[in-house]
Amino acid sequence: LKVLGRFDEAVVCCQRHLDIAQEQGDKVGEARALYNIGNVYHAKGKQLSWTAAQDPGHLPPDVREPLR
């Protein structure tokens, strides 16, 4: 989903993975889910920054939020 640019759907799937891992007490699965969530938000922020006209060193709020 991330590769397709469907970031919000990807986050939902990653969150479900995180919930399941936490319910099972699976620390490795939990870490992987958290990594994947961060990876999706990073990709979303990067894609938004490519399409936004910006001054060097300034990111619009819609780009800053996913990266935060």
Short mmCIF file of C-alpha atoms in Angstrom, two decimals:
data_model
loop_
_atom_site.label_atom_id
_atom_site.label_comp_id
_atom_site.label_asym_id
_atom_site.label_seq_id
_atom_site.Cartn_x
_atom_site.Cartn_y
_atom_site.Cartn_z
CA LEU A 1 0.00 0.00 0.00
CA LYS A 2 2.88 2.35 0.76
CA VAL A 3 4.41 1.77 -2.69
CA LEU A 4 1.03 2.54 -4.25
CA GLY A 5 0.87 5.84 -2.35
CA ARG A 6 -2.08 4.69 -0.23
CA PHE A 7 -0.43 5.84 2.98
CA ASP A 8 -3.50 6.13 5.20
CA GLU A 9 -4.53 2.56 4.39
CA ALA A 10 -0.98 1.38 5.01
CA VAL A 11 -1.00 3.00 8.46
CA VAL A 12 -4.26 1.21 9.31
CA CYS A 13 -2.69 -2.14 8.41
CA CYS A 14 0.46 -1.37 10.38
CA GLN A 15 -1.62 -0.31 13.38
CA ARG A 16 -3.54 -3.59 13.21
CA HIS A 17 -0.21 -5.45 13.10
CA LEU A 18 0.90 -3.50 16.17
CA ASP A 19 -2.34 -4.27 18.03
CA ILE A 20 -2.03 -8.00 17.31
CA ALA A 21 1.63 -8.09 18.32
CA GLN A 22 0.85 -6.29 21.59
CA GLU A 23 -2.05 -8.65 22.35
CA GLN A 24 0.26 -11.63 21.79
CA GLY A 25 3.15 -10.14 23.76
CA ASP A 26 5.30 -10.37 20.63
CA LYS A 27 8.03 -7.75 21.16
CA VAL A 28 9.74 -8.45 17.81
CA GLY A 29 6.43 -8.10 15.96
CA GLU A 30 5.69 -4.94 17.91
CA ALA A 31 9.05 -3.45 16.93
CA ARG A 32 8.48 -4.36 13.28
CA ALA A 33 5.02 -2.78 13.29
CA LEU A 34 6.37 0.44 14.83
CA TYR A 35 9.19 0.52 12.28
CA ASN A 36 6.69 0.07 9.46
CA ILE A 37 4.43 2.85 10.77
CA GLY A 38 7.39 5.21 10.89
CA ASN A 39 8.44 4.14 7.41
CA VAL A 40 4.98 4.89 6.00
CA TYR A 41 4.85 8.35 7.59
CA HIS A 42 8.36 9.11 6.34
CA ALA A 43 7.40 8.11 2.79
CA LYS A 44 4.22 10.20 3.00
CA GLY A 45 6.18 13.25 4.15
CA LYS A 46 8.75 12.79 1.39
CA GLN A 47 6.09 12.50 -1.29
CA LEU A 48 4.30 15.59 -0.02
CA SER A 49 7.55 17.55 0.07
CA TRP A 50 8.28 16.70 -3.59
CA THR A 51 4.94 18.15 -4.69
CA ALA A 52 5.02 21.25 -2.47
CA ALA A 53 6.60 24.47 -3.68
CA GLN A 54 8.83 25.53 -0.84
CA ASP A 55 11.68 27.71 0.24
CA PRO A 56 14.87 25.88 1.20
CA GLY A 57 14.71 24.87 4.86
CA HIS A 58 10.95 25.40 5.11
CA LEU A 59 8.38 22.62 5.03
CA PRO A 60 4.65 23.34 4.80
CA PRO A 61 2.51 22.08 7.72
CA ASP A 62 1.01 19.22 5.66
CA VAL A 63 4.55 17.91 5.12
CA ARG A 64 5.81 18.55 8.66
CA GLU A 65 2.93 16.69 10.34
CA PRO A 66 3.58 13.20 8.85
CA LEU A 67 7.30 13.60 9.46
CA ARG A 68 6.69 14.59 13.06
#
